[in-house]
mmCIF file of C-alpha atoms and ligand atoms in Angstrom:
data_model
loop_
_atom_site.group_PDB
_atom_site.id
_atom_site.type_symbol
_atom_site.label_atom_id
_atom_site.label_comp_id
_atom_site.label_asym_id
_atom_site.label_seq_id
_atom_site.Cartn_x
_atom_site.Cartn_y
_atom_site.Cartn_z
ATOM 1 C CA MET A 64 216.154 235.925 87.523
ATOM 2 C CA GLY A 65 213.729 237.168 84.920
ATOM 3 C CA THR A 66 211.157 234.700 83.753
ATOM 4 C CA SER A 67 210.923 234.500 80.010
ATOM 5 C CA ARG A 68 207.770 235.880 78.452
ATOM 6 C CA ARG A 69 207.560 232.630 76.614
ATOM 7 C CA TRP A 70 207.280 230.628 79.854
ATOM 8 C CA VAL A 71 204.518 232.965 81.016
ATOM 9 C CA THR A 72 202.486 232.794 77.808
ATOM 10 C CA GLU A 73 202.807 229.023 77.707
ATOM 11 C CA ALA A 74 201.718 228.760 81.358
ATOM 12 C CA ILE A 75 198.696 231.009 80.695
ATOM 13 C CA ALA A 76 197.741 228.925 77.666
ATOM 14 C CA ARG A 77 197.957 225.815 79.810
ATOM 15 C CA VAL A 78 195.765 227.069 82.663
ATOM 16 C CA GLU A 79 193.166 228.368 80.193
ATOM 17 C CA ARG A 80 193.154 225.192 78.131
ATOM 18 C CA ASP A 81 192.631 222.866 81.089
ATOM 19 C CA VAL A 82 189.030 223.931 81.730
ATOM 20 C CA ALA A 83 186.363 221.526 80.528
ATOM 21 C CA ALA A 84 182.990 222.360 79.021
ATOM 22 C CA THR A 85 181.049 220.346 81.568
ATOM 23 C CA PRO A 86 177.925 218.356 80.672
ATOM 24 C CA LEU A 87 174.306 219.178 81.481
ATOM 25 C CA ARG A 88 172.553 216.236 83.121
ATOM 26 C CA GLU A 89 168.784 216.153 83.185
ATOM 27 C CA VAL A 90 166.924 215.476 86.420
ATOM 28 C CA GLY A 91 163.504 214.129 85.530
ATOM 29 C CA LEU A 92 160.265 216.116 85.893
ATOM 30 C CA PRO A 93 156.807 215.140 84.620
ATOM 31 C CA ARG A 94 156.821 215.793 80.866
ATOM 32 C CA GLU A 95 153.464 217.615 80.931
ATOM 33 C CA TRP A 96 154.932 220.376 83.096
ATOM 34 C CA GLY A 97 156.885 221.696 80.112
ATOM 35 C CA ILE A 98 159.770 222.435 82.457
ATOM 36 C CA ARG A 99 163.172 220.785 82.269
ATOM 37 C CA LEU A 100 165.626 220.659 85.143
ATOM 38 C CA HIS A 101 169.335 220.210 84.443
ATOM 39 C CA LEU A 102 172.458 219.932 86.539
ATOM 40 C CA LYS A 103 175.529 221.712 85.209
ATOM 41 C CA ASP A 104 177.993 219.060 86.286
ATOM 42 C CA GLU A 105 181.146 220.790 87.479
ATOM 43 C CA SER A 106 182.388 217.576 89.065
ATOM 44 C CA ALA A 107 183.511 216.774 85.509
ATOM 45 C CA GLN A 108 186.265 219.416 85.726
ATOM 46 C CA PRO A 109 189.778 217.911 85.834
ATOM 47 C CA SER A 110 190.122 218.776 89.542
ATOM 48 C CA GLY A 111 186.555 217.690 90.307
ATOM 49 C CA SER A 112 184.754 220.883 91.329
ATOM 50 C CA VAL A 113 183.369 224.274 90.337
ATOM 51 C CA LYS A 114 186.496 225.863 91.927
ATOM 52 C CA HIS A 115 188.378 224.776 88.827
ATOM 53 C CA ARG A 116 187.143 227.793 86.835
ATOM 54 C CA LEU A 117 188.041 230.256 89.596
ATOM 55 C CA LEU A 118 191.528 228.845 90.016
ATOM 56 C CA SER A 119 192.141 228.779 86.258
ATOM 57 C CA ALA A 120 191.265 232.480 86.146
ATOM 58 C CA ALA A 121 193.277 233.267 89.297
ATOM 59 C CA TYR A 122 196.394 231.605 87.877
ATOM 60 C CA ALA A 123 195.992 233.399 84.538
ATOM 61 C CA ASP A 124 195.676 236.699 86.428
ATOM 62 C CA ALA A 125 198.679 235.983 88.691
ATOM 63 C CA LEU A 126 200.787 234.976 85.692
ATOM 64 C CA ALA A 127 199.769 237.996 83.624
ATOM 65 C CA THR A 128 200.516 240.354 86.520
ATOM 66 C CA GLY A 129 203.925 238.774 87.175
ATOM 67 C CA ARG A 130 202.976 237.465 90.616
ATOM 68 C CA ILE A 131 203.650 233.887 89.602
ATOM 69 C CA THR A 132 206.856 233.299 87.654
ATOM 70 C CA GLU A 133 208.990 230.251 86.980
ATOM 71 C CA GLY A 134 209.921 228.782 90.367
ATOM 72 C CA THR A 135 207.286 230.633 92.466
ATOM 73 C CA THR A 136 205.726 228.557 95.253
ATOM 74 C CA VAL A 137 201.962 229.102 95.359
ATOM 75 C CA VAL A 138 200.405 229.115 98.838
ATOM 76 C CA MET A 139 196.693 228.862 99.641
ATOM 77 C CA ALA A 140 194.718 228.737 102.886
ATOM 78 C CA THR A 141 192.038 226.030 102.669
ATOM 79 C CA ALA A 142 191.661 222.255 102.700
ATOM 80 C CA GLY A 143 188.655 222.390 100.379
ATOM 81 C CA PRO A 144 188.086 222.007 96.639
ATOM 82 C CA ALA A 145 189.846 225.347 95.966
ATOM 83 C CA ALA A 146 193.136 223.853 97.201
ATOM 84 C CA VAL A 147 192.671 220.758 95.032
ATOM 85 C CA ALA A 148 192.183 223.005 91.987
ATOM 86 C CA GLY A 149 195.092 225.221 93.085
ATOM 87 C CA ALA A 150 197.396 222.223 93.324
ATOM 88 C CA TYR A 151 196.159 220.976 89.957
ATOM 89 C CA PHE A 152 197.168 224.180 88.152
ATOM 90 C CA ALA A 153 200.484 224.483 90.023
ATOM 91 C CA ARG A 154 201.396 221.009 88.836
ATOM 92 C CA SER A 155 200.222 221.789 85.334
ATOM 93 C CA ILE A 156 202.603 224.785 85.041
ATOM 94 C CA GLY A 157 205.406 223.138 87.042
ATOM 95 C CA VAL A 158 205.506 225.220 90.257
ATOM 96 C CA GLU A 159 205.352 224.133 93.917
ATOM 97 C CA PHE A 160 202.086 224.273 95.872
ATOM 98 C CA VAL A 161 201.438 224.433 99.600
ATOM 99 C CA ALA A 162 197.999 224.456 101.269
ATOM 100 C CA VAL A 163 197.857 225.751 104.837
ATOM 101 C CA VAL A 164 194.996 223.695 106.272
ATOM 102 C CA PRO A 165 193.174 223.566 109.627
ATOM 103 C CA GLY A 166 194.867 221.134 112.005
ATOM 104 C CA SER A 167 191.634 219.126 112.177
ATOM 105 C CA THR A 168 191.619 218.407 108.426
ATOM 106 C CA LYS A 169 190.548 214.848 107.604
ATOM 107 C CA ALA A 170 193.068 212.563 105.945
ATOM 108 C CA GLU A 171 190.994 212.116 102.782
ATOM 109 C CA LYS A 172 190.837 215.869 102.202
ATOM 110 C CA ALA A 173 194.606 216.181 102.538
ATOM 111 C CA ALA A 174 194.977 213.168 100.248
ATOM 112 C CA ALA A 175 192.987 214.926 97.507
ATOM 113 C CA ILE A 176 195.476 217.840 97.570
ATOM 114 C CA GLU A 177 198.470 215.513 97.741
ATOM 115 C CA ALA A 178 197.130 213.517 94.795
ATOM 116 C CA MET A 179 197.713 216.707 92.762
ATOM 117 C CA ASP A 180 201.296 216.895 94.110
ATOM 118 C CA GLY A 181 200.407 219.665 96.570
ATOM 119 C CA ARG A 182 201.721 219.712 100.140
ATOM 120 C CA CYS A 183 199.526 220.289 103.209
ATOM 121 C CA ARG A 184 200.667 222.282 106.240
ATOM 122 C CA PRO A 185 198.302 221.822 109.200
ATOM 123 C CA HIS A 186 197.951 224.944 111.346
ATOM 124 C CA HIS A 187 196.214 225.904 114.622
ATOM 125 C CA PRO A 188 193.852 227.618 115.186
ATOM 126 C CA PRO A 189 191.810 227.252 111.961
ATOM 127 C CA ALA A 190 190.926 230.967 111.943
ATOM 128 C CA ALA A 191 194.646 231.801 111.589
ATOM 129 C CA ILE A 192 195.317 229.811 108.404
ATOM 130 C CA TYR A 193 194.927 232.908 106.195
ATOM 131 C CA GLN A 194 197.521 234.855 108.148
ATOM 132 C CA GLU A 195 199.845 231.845 108.221
ATOM 133 C CA ALA A 196 199.566 231.346 104.437
ATOM 134 C CA ARG A 197 200.380 235.022 103.874
ATOM 135 C CA ARG A 198 203.385 234.800 106.224
ATOM 136 C CA LEU A 199 204.653 231.587 104.648
ATOM 137 C CA ALA A 200 204.472 233.084 101.159
ATOM 138 C CA ALA A 201 206.226 236.275 102.259
ATOM 139 C CA ASP A 202 209.024 234.395 104.030
ATOM 140 C CA SER A 203 209.673 232.024 101.140
ATOM 141 C CA GLY A 204 209.342 234.475 98.255
ATOM 142 C CA GLY A 205 206.168 232.663 97.216
ATOM 143 C CA PHE A 206 202.744 233.913 96.188
ATOM 144 C CA TYR A 207 199.743 233.830 98.509
ATOM 145 C CA LEU A 208 196.774 233.068 96.307
ATOM 146 C CA ASP A 209 193.813 234.529 98.202
ATOM 147 C CA HIS A 210 190.906 232.897 96.373
ATOM 148 C CA PHE A 211 188.277 234.995 98.172
ATOM 149 C CA ALA A 212 189.946 238.211 97.011
ATOM 150 C CA ALA A 213 190.573 236.824 93.522
ATOM 151 C CA ALA A 214 186.898 235.915 93.145
ATOM 152 C CA ALA A 215 186.018 239.605 93.016
ATOM 153 C CA HIS A 216 188.014 240.414 89.901
ATOM 154 C CA VAL A 217 189.557 237.531 87.962
ATOM 155 C CA MET A 218 186.509 235.805 86.482
ATOM 156 C CA ASP A 219 185.910 235.995 82.749
ATOM 157 C CA TRP A 220 182.402 237.439 82.611
ATOM 158 C CA ARG A 221 182.508 239.294 79.277
ATOM 159 C CA ALA A 222 182.620 235.841 77.770
ATOM 160 C CA ARG A 223 182.464 234.648 74.260
ATOM 161 C CA ASP A 224 178.792 233.807 73.905
ATOM 162 C CA ALA A 225 179.551 230.165 73.512
ATOM 163 C CA PHE A 226 182.251 228.393 71.624
ATOM 164 C CA PRO A 227 180.989 228.609 68.025
ATOM 165 C CA GLU A 228 184.391 229.754 66.809
ATOM 166 C CA ARG A 229 185.742 226.424 67.930
ATOM 167 C CA ARG A 230 183.039 224.348 66.285
ATOM 168 C CA GLY A 231 184.354 221.967 63.689
ATOM 169 C CA THR A 232 187.919 222.514 64.827
ATOM 170 C CA GLY A 233 187.942 219.395 66.969
ATOM 171 C CA THR A 234 188.403 221.485 70.112
ATOM 172 C CA ASP A 235 184.785 222.334 70.820
ATOM 173 C CA ASP A 236 184.793 220.110 73.874
ATOM 174 C CA ARG A 237 186.574 223.001 75.611
ATOM 175 C CA GLY A 238 184.494 225.508 77.491
ATOM 176 C CA SER A 239 184.229 229.220 76.940
ATOM 177 C CA GLY A 240 185.385 229.715 80.530
ATOM 178 C CA ASN A 241 182.155 231.403 81.582
ATOM 179 C CA ILE A 242 179.766 228.847 82.985
ATOM 180 C CA GLY A 243 176.693 230.929 82.103
ATOM 181 C CA ALA A 244 177.767 231.236 78.462
ATOM 182 C CA GLU A 245 178.275 227.515 78.307
ATOM 183 C CA VAL A 246 174.805 226.810 79.683
ATOM 184 C CA VAL A 247 173.126 229.055 77.101
ATOM 185 C CA ALA A 248 175.143 227.446 74.291
ATOM 186 C CA GLN A 249 174.398 223.913 75.452
ATOM 187 C CA LEU A 250 170.652 224.516 75.795
ATOM 188 C CA GLY A 251 170.504 226.485 72.563
ATOM 189 C CA ARG A 252 168.388 229.075 74.423
ATOM 190 C CA ALA A 253 168.408 231.057 77.624
ATOM 191 C CA PRO A 254 167.001 229.210 80.656
ATOM 192 C CA GLU A 255 164.346 230.676 82.959
ATOM 193 C CA TRP A 256 166.580 230.308 85.999
ATOM 194 C CA ILE A 257 170.152 229.424 86.842
ATOM 195 C CA VAL A 258 170.679 228.364 90.460
ATOM 196 C CA ALA A 259 174.145 228.466 92.029
ATOM 197 C CA GLY A 260 175.586 228.272 95.512
ATOM 198 C CA ALA A 261 177.906 230.985 96.809
ATOM 199 C CA GLY A 262 181.195 230.351 98.575
ATOM 200 C CA THR A 263 183.623 232.908 97.223
ATOM 201 C CA GLY A 264 180.816 234.274 95.021
ATOM 202 C CA ALA A 265 182.902 233.759 91.864
ATOM 203 C CA THR A 266 180.415 231.481 90.117
ATOM 204 C CA SER A 267 177.272 233.519 90.762
ATOM 205 C CA GLY A 268 179.184 236.738 90.023
ATOM 206 C CA ALA A 269 180.360 235.438 86.645
ATOM 207 C CA ILE A 270 176.875 234.208 85.719
ATOM 208 C CA GLY A 271 175.047 237.335 86.902
ATOM 209 C CA ARG A 272 177.338 239.727 85.071
ATOM 210 C CA PHE A 273 177.258 237.662 81.887
ATOM 211 C CA LEU A 274 173.438 237.524 81.836
ATOM 212 C CA ARG A 275 173.083 241.277 82.195
ATOM 213 C CA TYR A 276 175.909 242.032 79.794
ATOM 214 C CA ARG A 277 174.225 239.927 77.102
ATOM 215 C CA GLY A 278 170.711 241.079 77.941
ATOM 216 C CA TYR A 279 169.300 237.641 78.683
ATOM 217 C CA GLU A 280 166.038 237.447 80.619
ATOM 218 C CA THR A 281 167.359 234.475 82.617
ATOM 219 C CA ARG A 282 167.216 235.087 86.342
ATOM 220 C CA LEU A 283 169.958 234.063 88.727
ATOM 221 C CA ALA A 284 169.181 232.537 92.114
ATOM 222 C CA VAL A 285 171.717 231.803 94.833
ATOM 223 C CA ALA A 286 170.861 228.890 97.128
ATOM 224 C CA ASP A 287 172.179 229.616 100.615
ATOM 225 C CA PRO A 288 172.682 227.125 103.471
ATOM 226 C CA GLU A 289 172.104 227.616 107.210
ATOM 227 C CA ASN A 290 174.437 229.949 109.157
ATOM 228 C CA SER A 291 175.446 231.841 106.028
ATOM 229 C CA ALA A 292 175.602 235.642 105.894
ATOM 230 C CA TYR A 293 174.602 235.802 102.230
ATOM 231 C CA PHE A 294 170.813 235.490 102.536
ATOM 232 C CA PRO A 295 170.399 238.000 105.404
ATOM 233 C CA GLY A 296 173.048 240.274 103.866
ATOM 234 C CA TRP A 297 171.386 240.232 100.445
ATOM 235 C CA ALA A 298 167.878 240.654 101.879
ATOM 236 C CA SER A 299 168.828 243.543 104.170
ATOM 237 C CA GLY A 300 171.266 245.188 101.754
ATOM 238 C CA ALA A 301 173.961 245.227 104.440
ATOM 239 C CA PRO A 302 177.345 244.718 102.768
ATOM 240 C CA ASP A 303 179.044 243.902 106.078
ATOM 241 C CA TYR A 304 176.527 241.379 107.406
ATOM 242 C CA GLY A 305 178.116 238.658 109.514
ATOM 243 C CA THR A 306 176.862 235.557 111.316
ATOM 244 C CA GLY A 307 180.230 234.416 112.633
ATOM 245 C CA MET A 308 179.016 230.828 112.163
ATOM 246 C CA PRO A 309 180.531 228.262 109.825
ATOM 247 C CA SER A 310 178.395 226.537 107.197
ATOM 248 C CA ARG A 311 177.980 222.773 107.303
ATOM 249 C CA ILE A 312 177.740 222.537 103.508
ATOM 250 C CA GLU A 313 181.142 222.168 101.847
ATOM 251 C CA GLY A 314 182.018 225.038 99.515
ATOM 252 C CA ILE A 315 179.027 227.305 100.147
ATOM 253 C CA GLY A 316 177.713 229.629 102.847
ATOM 254 C CA ARG A 317 180.041 232.061 104.614
ATOM 255 C CA PRO A 318 180.091 233.654 108.074
ATOM 256 C CA ARG A 319 180.451 237.075 106.399
ATOM 257 C CA MET A 320 179.790 238.752 103.068
ATOM 258 C CA GLU A 321 182.853 238.057 100.898
ATOM 259 C CA PRO A 322 184.220 240.578 98.364
ATOM 260 C CA GLY A 323 183.361 238.328 95.401
ATOM 261 C CA PHE A 324 179.668 238.099 96.303
ATOM 262 C CA LEU A 325 177.907 240.405 93.864
ATOM 263 C CA ALA A 326 174.565 241.009 95.550
ATOM 264 C CA SER A 327 173.296 243.431 92.889
ATOM 265 C CA ALA A 328 173.738 240.868 90.079
ATOM 266 C CA ILE A 329 171.663 238.241 91.904
ATOM 267 C CA ASP A 330 167.893 238.231 91.393
ATOM 268 C CA LEU A 331 166.991 236.043 94.351
ATOM 269 C CA VAL A 332 168.714 234.404 97.324
ATOM 270 C CA VAL A 333 166.892 231.300 98.584
ATOM 271 C CA PRO A 334 167.666 230.126 102.127
ATOM 272 C CA VAL A 335 167.760 226.323 102.182
ATOM 273 C CA PRO A 336 167.701 224.134 105.332
ATOM 274 C CA ASP A 337 170.710 221.802 105.436
ATOM 275 C CA ALA A 338 168.409 218.802 105.893
ATOM 276 C CA ALA A 339 166.630 219.782 102.640
ATOM 277 C CA ALA A 340 169.980 219.552 100.828
ATOM 278 C CA VAL A 341 170.470 216.053 102.253
ATOM 279 C CA GLY A 342 166.938 215.017 101.222
ATOM 280 C CA ALA A 343 167.500 216.432 97.727
ATOM 281 C CA LEU A 344 170.689 214.374 97.371
ATOM 282 C CA ALA A 345 168.897 211.218 98.494
ATOM 283 C CA HIS A 346 166.286 211.803 95.796
ATOM 284 C CA LEU A 347 168.968 212.500 93.191
ATOM 285 C CA ARG A 348 170.761 209.274 94.071
ATOM 286 C CA SER A 349 167.735 207.014 94.004
ATOM 287 C CA PHE A 350 165.858 208.535 91.040
ATOM 288 C CA ALA A 351 168.673 209.693 88.764
ATOM 289 C CA GLY A 352 171.600 207.597 90.012
ATOM 290 C CA ILE A 353 173.705 210.737 90.445
ATOM 291 C CA ARG A 354 175.997 211.180 93.470
ATOM 292 C CA ALA A 355 176.700 214.803 94.283
ATOM 293 C CA GLY A 356 178.006 216.938 97.140
ATOM 294 C CA GLY A 357 176.069 219.021 99.655
ATOM 295 C CA SER A 358 176.116 222.251 97.637
ATOM 296 C CA THR A 359 174.338 220.456 94.792
ATOM 297 C CA GLY A 360 171.589 219.381 97.172
ATOM 298 C CA THR A 361 171.162 222.969 98.354
ATOM 299 C CA CYS A 362 170.866 224.199 94.745
ATOM 300 C CA LEU A 363 168.461 221.408 93.800
ATOM 301 C CA TRP A 364 166.077 222.166 96.648
ATOM 302 C CA ALA A 365 166.051 225.826 95.620
ATOM 303 C CA ALA A 366 165.475 224.779 91.985
ATOM 304 C CA TRP A 367 162.421 222.703 92.933
ATOM 305 C CA ARG A 368 161.030 225.668 94.880
ATOM 306 C CA LEU A 369 161.440 227.866 91.805
ATOM 307 C CA ILE A 370 159.819 225.199 89.610
ATOM 308 C CA ASP A 371 156.909 225.042 92.073
ATOM 309 C CA ARG A 372 156.503 228.788 91.540
ATOM 310 C CA MET A 373 156.776 228.451 87.735
ATOM 311 C CA LEU A 374 153.988 225.852 87.794
ATOM 312 C CA ALA A 375 151.762 228.143 89.855
ATOM 313 C CA GLU A 376 152.406 230.961 87.361
ATOM 314 C CA GLY A 377 151.950 228.731 84.310
ATOM 315 C CA ARG A 378 155.511 229.260 83.092
ATOM 316 C CA GLN A 379 157.585 226.786 81.122
ATOM 317 C CA GLY A 380 161.275 226.517 80.203
ATOM 318 C CA ASP A 381 164.587 225.326 81.570
ATOM 319 C CA VAL A 382 166.012 225.532 85.072
ATOM 320 C CA VAL A 383 169.713 224.850 85.540
ATOM 321 C CA ALA A 384 171.276 224.087 88.939
ATOM 322 C CA VAL A 385 175.036 224.061 89.383
ATOM 323 C CA MET A 386 176.455 220.751 90.584
ATOM 324 C CA GLY A 387 179.514 221.951 92.495
ATOM 325 C CA ASP A 388 181.193 218.601 93.089
ATOM 326 C CA ALA A 389 180.614 214.941 93.799
ATOM 327 C CA GLY A 390 181.697 215.292 97.437
ATOM 328 C CA ALA A 391 180.064 214.492 100.733
ATOM 329 C CA ALA A 392 176.973 215.841 102.499
ATOM 330 C CA PRO A 393 176.507 216.474 106.229
ATOM 331 C CA ASP A 394 175.181 213.645 108.350
ATOM 332 C CA LEU A 395 171.587 214.853 108.794
ATOM 333 C CA ASP A 396 168.177 213.266 108.373
ATOM 334 C CA GLY A 397 166.690 214.488 105.091
ATOM 335 C CA THR A 398 163.844 211.978 104.883
ATOM 336 C CA ALA A 399 160.995 214.484 105.264
ATOM 337 C CA TYR A 400 162.426 216.570 102.417
ATOM 338 C CA ALA A 401 163.025 213.573 100.135
ATOM 339 C CA GLU A 402 159.373 212.601 100.696
ATOM 340 C CA ALA A 403 158.288 216.147 99.896
ATOM 341 C CA VAL A 404 160.101 215.911 96.555
ATOM 342 C CA ALA A 405 158.365 212.609 95.734
ATOM 343 C CA ARG A 406 154.970 214.228 96.508
ATOM 344 C CA PHE A 407 155.928 217.277 94.436
ATOM 345 C CA LEU A 408 156.571 215.125 91.361
ATOM 346 C CA ALA A 409 153.213 213.418 91.846
ATOM 347 C CA THR A 410 151.081 216.492 92.652
ATOM 348 C CA GLY A 411 152.900 219.546 91.289
ATOM 349 C CA ARG A 412 152.802 221.146 94.743
ATOM 350 C CA LEU A 413 155.946 221.385 96.861
ATOM 351 C CA ASP A 414 154.980 221.533 100.516
ATOM 352 C CA VAL A 415 157.826 222.496 102.800
ATOM 353 C CA PRO A 416 158.188 220.111 105.789
HETATM 354 C C1 PLP B 688 183.194 226.834 96.096
HETATM 355 C C2 PLP B 688 182.089 225.902 95.858
HETATM 356 C C3 PLP B 688 180.835 226.386 95.462
HETATM 357 C C4 PLP B 688 180.529 227.857 95.303
HETATM 358 O O1 PLP B 688 181.311 228.487 94.321
HETATM 359 P P1 PLP B 688 181.867 229.964 94.459
HETATM 360 O O2 PLP B 688 182.217 230.274 93.060
HETATM 361 O O3 PLP B 688 183.068 229.927 95.350
HETATM 362 O O4 PLP B 688 180.826 230.858 95.005
HETATM 363 C C5 PLP B 688 179.830 225.457 95.266
HETATM 364 N N1 PLP B 688 180.039 224.142 95.446
HETATM 365 C C6 PLP B 688 181.233 223.650 95.821
HETATM 366 C C7 PLP B 688 181.395 222.190 96.016
HETATM 367 C C8 PLP B 688 182.306 224.519 96.034
HETATM 368 O O5 PLP B 688 183.484 224.040 96.412
#
């Protein structure tokens, strides 16, 4: 059965339209510093995380290449935010969605996928979910959406600078697709730093390429949690670096360098202790009333370290940290780090516990 071109173009329009231009939320710093810190709040995406942009692009790519047609079941291998976004777009274009998830997956994570009309298929052992998803897709004539592979090539990095062409049309609440372009448009100028976490590498890759393509001086930092291969891999220049250890921070940090991680487009990788992420989130909750997930805490801690450096160098400007989702953080004691942030705001010196 041939899918009509019309169905395909309408499906592509749908997956591209359903991406929000997410808000910037300021996290207070002393006014006299002349530095402003903002969160780019990706929890405001319709599926609740930064994976929304990657999955929008991956669906558009799979539709344009004929890999998803009318009636194709889309299969993914993860219980995380990528599967929630994958289920969201499957529902939006009217195709079935199955997530092969680790057998140990918590009920609330499965519920988030099921809330988007996706089905979960628990599988043992967790390391075999990728193979199982591929097999399931092959056996059922479905499409295995490998989001780690997609991250390397589907992102829209040669973005429209902002969305000026949409201004005054009543649709300028829609994003340009590229998160970096949106940040520059929303600030009205290029920030000093953008700080992102890296899971698939899609977000940092899209930002890094966009900044160089447009010639902005903005530098891109990746905040990396414990056990991740990205910091040692980036620092040593080894493209096949592996730790073999899982990250405790949802969405970021990988046991190996993934194909979407664009080391050469990243100016700095900042290793961040997991307890510092927890302390950063505690500060964010009590001082700004914002609840965010672990990856946001990791990015925030790295942002404060960069701001500490800007102060020492007498630099001013904007720093933007990506807020990946509003999810949970690991159960660790972050008190010493939260106290360090409070002292930082009072003294302008960030001492690392
Ligand atoms: C995936 C994810 C990230 C990192 O984004 P990538 O584009 O995959 O590198 C950050 N935060 C959360 C919550 C995520 O799920």
